[in-house]
């Protein structure tokens, strides 16, 4: 379209619309709203792992200065929905449900909240919280996956429904790899990893009336959170308002409603004041989910000329005793390579731990560590370049669903990445390259994630000042949702992006799904586009005769007027349109079409790593990391590139340092903070290079997007592990790859 | 003995001990007898609480404050809760993430790891004080231009640290920047862009 | 955190008196460890004596050495010209610790008094003889990959976390303290102690004693020095293991050597026998390997830290190699 060429916003590296607020400290997160008469809440956790709470001594805490209430299972007001609410669709559990705080005396995991102390300042609440002492009747607990792997089971949802994706999968012969000529069988372990967004999980709960609740909450879905807490309190959804204008990172851990949120709401009810609750870093390990400890076994066979003949991939993931959390650990294995025989088996082990929750690149990142490591192992067995091995097993259509890909430009990604990392320097023989004491190696890992799209609704409104206001309940945990939606709107309307405001993070706005599964731009993007088109169409109708016969695409919004491109004199002032009702919001819902039935829709990525491993100390430095993605249309190279870089850094953490350890004797984490649980710092990150194929996918939506967030991390950890093998000849199959494993 | 003792009923005793010890403070000796007694026997916690606070003078972002704070209040909590300067973030509260970085008399520090009273008479600069009226500091501009953040939560700390890093002369190379910025964790992983922003400011030669 | 009294004396004697006379009082300087411990309920002083206004920040020449005030900031010392010239090993060790912000807060005295980072010490709900004598050592049979391989007891296998102290013990520093009974000088090697039956005591400081300065004698270790710290990420992490190495080399022959390890014991671990083995030897990898083998004599590992038995000698060799080749 002509005017779009003049006003090309999609693809432009626009600065973030909320950048100024974020660099000045003006962006307000959930614990930063000032409400009159604020009270502060601190959770007290159980010090046993399993058993019963026989009593709690709260006397000292209650008498401590400034304490307003100490709420426990013994005195908590009844939460009506705890008895009536069924399983919630917003919850990931296939069986069971979230922990109902203070509902009973059962202890299900260590540091489970047993009390919430409310006081008139943080200092006083924290002090009083230490005075609360639980009395317990402990029972024998289980916190170790491997020790309990023999009790692993098929998820209940799969047992009930033979079509459920967590069922065993089979194409060709069962476990055919066992009879293959060239075969391997390896076990892999991913430890518990914790999301640890920089913002501690926080909520400010305010009962504005006995039946009207406002929550300033760290959530990835304002509507899911609204639904959960409306249910807990048996309130009509419209009586609950959830505000999450800014979310200080989440990576999945705000996809679920957690006990601390219920605690803050109960506390606000009891003290009849707004209550602010912020978890400690220790509680971020114990009460808001994690990537589950997962054991995997992968068997693979291939022909001497490098064709995979069979893969069997099994996994056992950790879940809690009260919720069956499942994730798509084995999905990539079923569709990534052209193997005639594939078997997958997914099992769970219930332990006395808090429920896990999807963490960036959820199960796929876990599964890809096994699959992509095994690909490297097989390439090595075959004496083949791992890139060449992958090309020989490239799939031109989805071998799992037997459908064509909507689009797949993974080969192009391979090429881009290999060039940038300098793959031609890689030697087939491990340990061939060195620089002094540093051994140098190259590795690659592939990632994929479904290009998910859900229904979304956006409201668009022309304002008297000539700006357009867009609203949607979606959230932004960091990727730059408001920015890319502004770009989509600007291009669709032909309007300067500075004249557009996209508001989000409020459950009162038009509906959208949670921000997760790389689906936001796929879903909210087209809704924004369609809402803008509808707004334009409405204004055109109001604009009268001169516009009646005009082509839709010639109508454009300019500074102060609705105008016709190519006819500068034909224009109508917004003021005149507004007089006729032009300022009424247009709300449009955009839904996925039937294309999903015809095509298999995935984003793809490949990551290439160059590592340096110190031969004496075993330290690893990732000296180069190149991430290439086929993610459809890139709306904003700057923010999309940043998201890819962030995933790569997350992958460095996964590969080299992240692990949360429980001392099984106590059932307590020995990793409690950032001194014990390491996440990458500046010095761990190379200057990550990103390249996008940037080819639109015409089947996911009209914008051509496929999603970035997950594929940014999926495949990074094996790329690094494979590079370490290439450098040292050491194959490490248990993450993280710390120096002790390499000396 | 500790106030946080295991003895369930030990608090009263501990508190009285504390108040008795507080009598060493000159301020306390000026308290009229009945009030002291009321406080000691916890008849009025509010009265007691008043004497748990100490005066504090601070200059924050050029504004002089005369405050009364509990000695246990950290500089971070004082900024966020008492002065409503929420730009300074709490990311761990143990000096392990850098989100709370502010400048004290021009030096970058973790505001979560010091008590506010320890900064009597000092000049504190927070992210809110870096802006000159409407005009962004060059480092803030560079962070926007290079997209040196995603969720924005670590950003104020990164920027305060970055400004100090350049001022200290520790931004000489990419490697040096990465080392001297390692006290500021960005879980979104925007490190490459943050380094680019710092390099631009360093090489731009503007006054930071 | 409990409430506490806060006093801010300006004279050392007043500070000493304030702590000596009150069993629940303690000094606070940078606070980077103490505030952390107080937040978690591990330290519960009822009175804090803020010593930051005491005049103990100077770095000056003193007889045949450098005297560094106890309140000199880690960053100040690391960037100090005299320190970099005369004791570059100290500057390297300081910069290997913590972050730029923390080094701007932490003092020399406070750095020495850091408490262990053992996870069991840090958790009120788990046993720890150091935190609560008599409760047992959680790490002994627990997750002990960070723990000691030298000098431990069955009461405690924790390690001392300071990097700076590893350099100071290697450099034959002396700690100057002032207390109720007057002043005294403690050789750095005797400042920290082994856990024995009283792991709750980290150092040989007595109640009310205030560290006023550290003396480091001038020596020949101005060029061939290195601090090698192995950690789980590239920066801002405690050591799995570290080595401070200093050599005096003439015509490729080692005239004198200093060697100490961190992350292996309840105190910074001086390797005197290994040092002696180097004297008169050529500065070659073979000499370094022999010294490393001597250094590791008597080391014993637990379930999760056996890697230190190999990482130790490797890191010693690497540190010596780097020190020898330092230009």
mmCIF file of N, CA and C in Angstrom, chain A residues 143-146 188-193 290-295 316-319 327 351 356 366 660-661 734:
data_model
loop_
_atom_site.group_PDB
_atom_site.id
_atom_site.type_symbol
_atom_site.label_atom_id
_atom_site.label_comp_id
_atom_site.label_asym_id
_atom_site.label_seq_id
_atom_site.Cartn_x
_atom_site.Cartn_y
_atom_site.Cartn_z
ATOM 1 N N UNK A 143 11.715 -35.785 48.214
ATOM 2 C CA UNK A 143 12.036 -34.618 47.391
ATOM 3 C C UNK A 143 13.028 -34.945 46.279
ATOM 4 N N UNK A 144 13.445 -36.202 46.182
ATOM 5 C CA UNK A 144 14.455 -36.539 45.188
ATOM 6 C C UNK A 144 13.832 -37.313 44.029
ATOM 7 N N UNK A 145 13.983 -36.771 42.839
ATOM 8 C CA UNK A 145 13.324 -37.383 41.690
ATOM 9 C C UNK A 145 13.897 -38.751 41.367
ATOM 10 N N UNK A 146 15.221 -38.830 41.338
ATOM 11 C CA UNK A 146 15.808 -40.103 40.925
ATOM 12 C C UNK A 146 15.476 -41.228 41.902
ATOM 13 N N UNK A 188 20.155 -37.898 30.326
ATOM 14 C CA UNK A 188 20.404 -36.472 30.537
ATOM 15 C C UNK A 188 19.626 -35.993 31.754
ATOM 16 N N UNK A 189 20.207 -35.047 32.466
ATOM 17 C CA UNK A 189 19.518 -34.489 33.631
ATOM 18 C C UNK A 189 19.543 -32.969 33.567
ATOM 19 N N UNK A 190 18.366 -32.409 33.765
ATOM 20 C CA UNK A 190 18.256 -30.956 33.935
ATOM 21 C C UNK A 190 17.831 -30.726 35.376
ATOM 22 N N UNK A 191 18.591 -29.944 36.130
ATOM 23 C CA UNK A 191 18.205 -29.729 37.521
ATOM 24 C C UNK A 191 17.039 -28.750 37.598
ATOM 25 N N UNK A 192 16.524 -28.577 38.769
ATOM 26 C CA UNK A 192 15.514 -27.541 38.970
ATOM 27 C C UNK A 192 16.151 -26.183 38.684
ATOM 28 N N UNK A 193 15.492 -25.422 37.830
ATOM 29 C CA UNK A 193 15.953 -24.062 37.536
ATOM 30 C C UNK A 193 14.837 -23.114 37.928
ATOM 31 N N UNK A 290 8.990 -23.223 39.200
ATOM 32 C CA UNK A 290 10.361 -23.409 38.721
ATOM 33 C C UNK A 290 10.304 -24.340 37.529
ATOM 34 N N UNK A 291 11.422 -24.441 36.804
ATOM 35 C CA UNK A 291 11.521 -25.443 35.744
ATOM 36 C C UNK A 291 11.836 -26.768 36.435
ATOM 37 N N UNK A 292 10.999 -27.786 36.229
ATOM 38 C CA UNK A 292 11.145 -28.995 37.046
ATOM 39 C C UNK A 292 12.396 -29.801 36.722
ATOM 40 N N UNK A 293 12.978 -30.349 37.745
ATOM 41 C CA UNK A 293 14.049 -31.328 37.620
ATOM 42 C C UNK A 293 13.539 -32.416 36.680
ATOM 43 N N UNK A 294 14.315 -32.747 35.668
ATOM 44 C CA UNK A 294 13.847 -33.721 34.670
ATOM 45 C C UNK A 294 14.962 -34.678 34.281
ATOM 46 N N UNK A 295 14.645 -35.937 34.339
ATOM 47 C CA UNK A 295 15.539 -36.992 33.867
ATOM 48 C C UNK A 295 15.068 -37.401 32.479
ATOM 49 N N UNK A 316 11.159 -38.125 32.679
ATOM 50 C CA UNK A 316 10.416 -38.101 33.944
ATOM 51 C C UNK A 316 10.627 -36.730 34.552
ATOM 52 N N UNK A 317 9.537 -36.005 34.686
ATOM 53 C CA UNK A 317 9.613 -34.650 35.235
ATOM 54 C C UNK A 317 9.020 -34.606 36.626
ATOM 55 N N UNK A 318 9.476 -33.657 37.384
ATOM 56 C CA UNK A 318 9.019 -33.520 38.765
ATOM 57 C C UNK A 318 7.721 -32.711 38.829
ATOM 58 N N UNK A 319 6.820 -33.145 39.662
ATOM 59 C CA UNK A 319 5.642 -32.323 39.949
ATOM 60 C C UNK A 319 5.355 -32.401 41.442
ATOM 61 N N UNK A 327 4.531 -30.560 30.790
ATOM 62 C CA UNK A 327 5.051 -29.661 29.755
ATOM 63 C C UNK A 327 5.537 -30.482 28.567
ATOM 64 N N UNK A 351 6.419 -35.283 44.015
ATOM 65 C CA UNK A 351 7.286 -35.108 45.181
ATOM 66 C C UNK A 351 6.689 -34.074 46.124
ATOM 67 N N UNK A 356 5.726 -27.035 39.971
ATOM 68 C CA UNK A 356 6.527 -26.317 38.979
ATOM 69 C C UNK A 356 5.617 -25.411 38.138
ATOM 70 N N UNK A 366 13.967 -28.085 27.811
ATOM 71 C CA UNK A 366 14.455 -29.267 28.520
ATOM 72 C C UNK A 366 14.697 -30.407 27.530
ATOM 73 N N UNK A 660 19.062 -25.350 41.256
ATOM 74 C CA UNK A 660 18.571 -25.205 42.627
ATOM 75 C C UNK A 660 18.609 -26.586 43.271
ATOM 76 N N UNK A 661 19.335 -26.682 44.372
ATOM 77 C CA UNK A 661 19.514 -27.984 45.026
ATOM 78 C C UNK A 661 18.747 -28.066 46.337
ATOM 79 N N UNK A 734 24.680 -33.756 32.282
ATOM 80 C CA UNK A 734 23.910 -33.244 33.416
ATOM 81 C C UNK A 734 24.230 -31.758 33.565
#
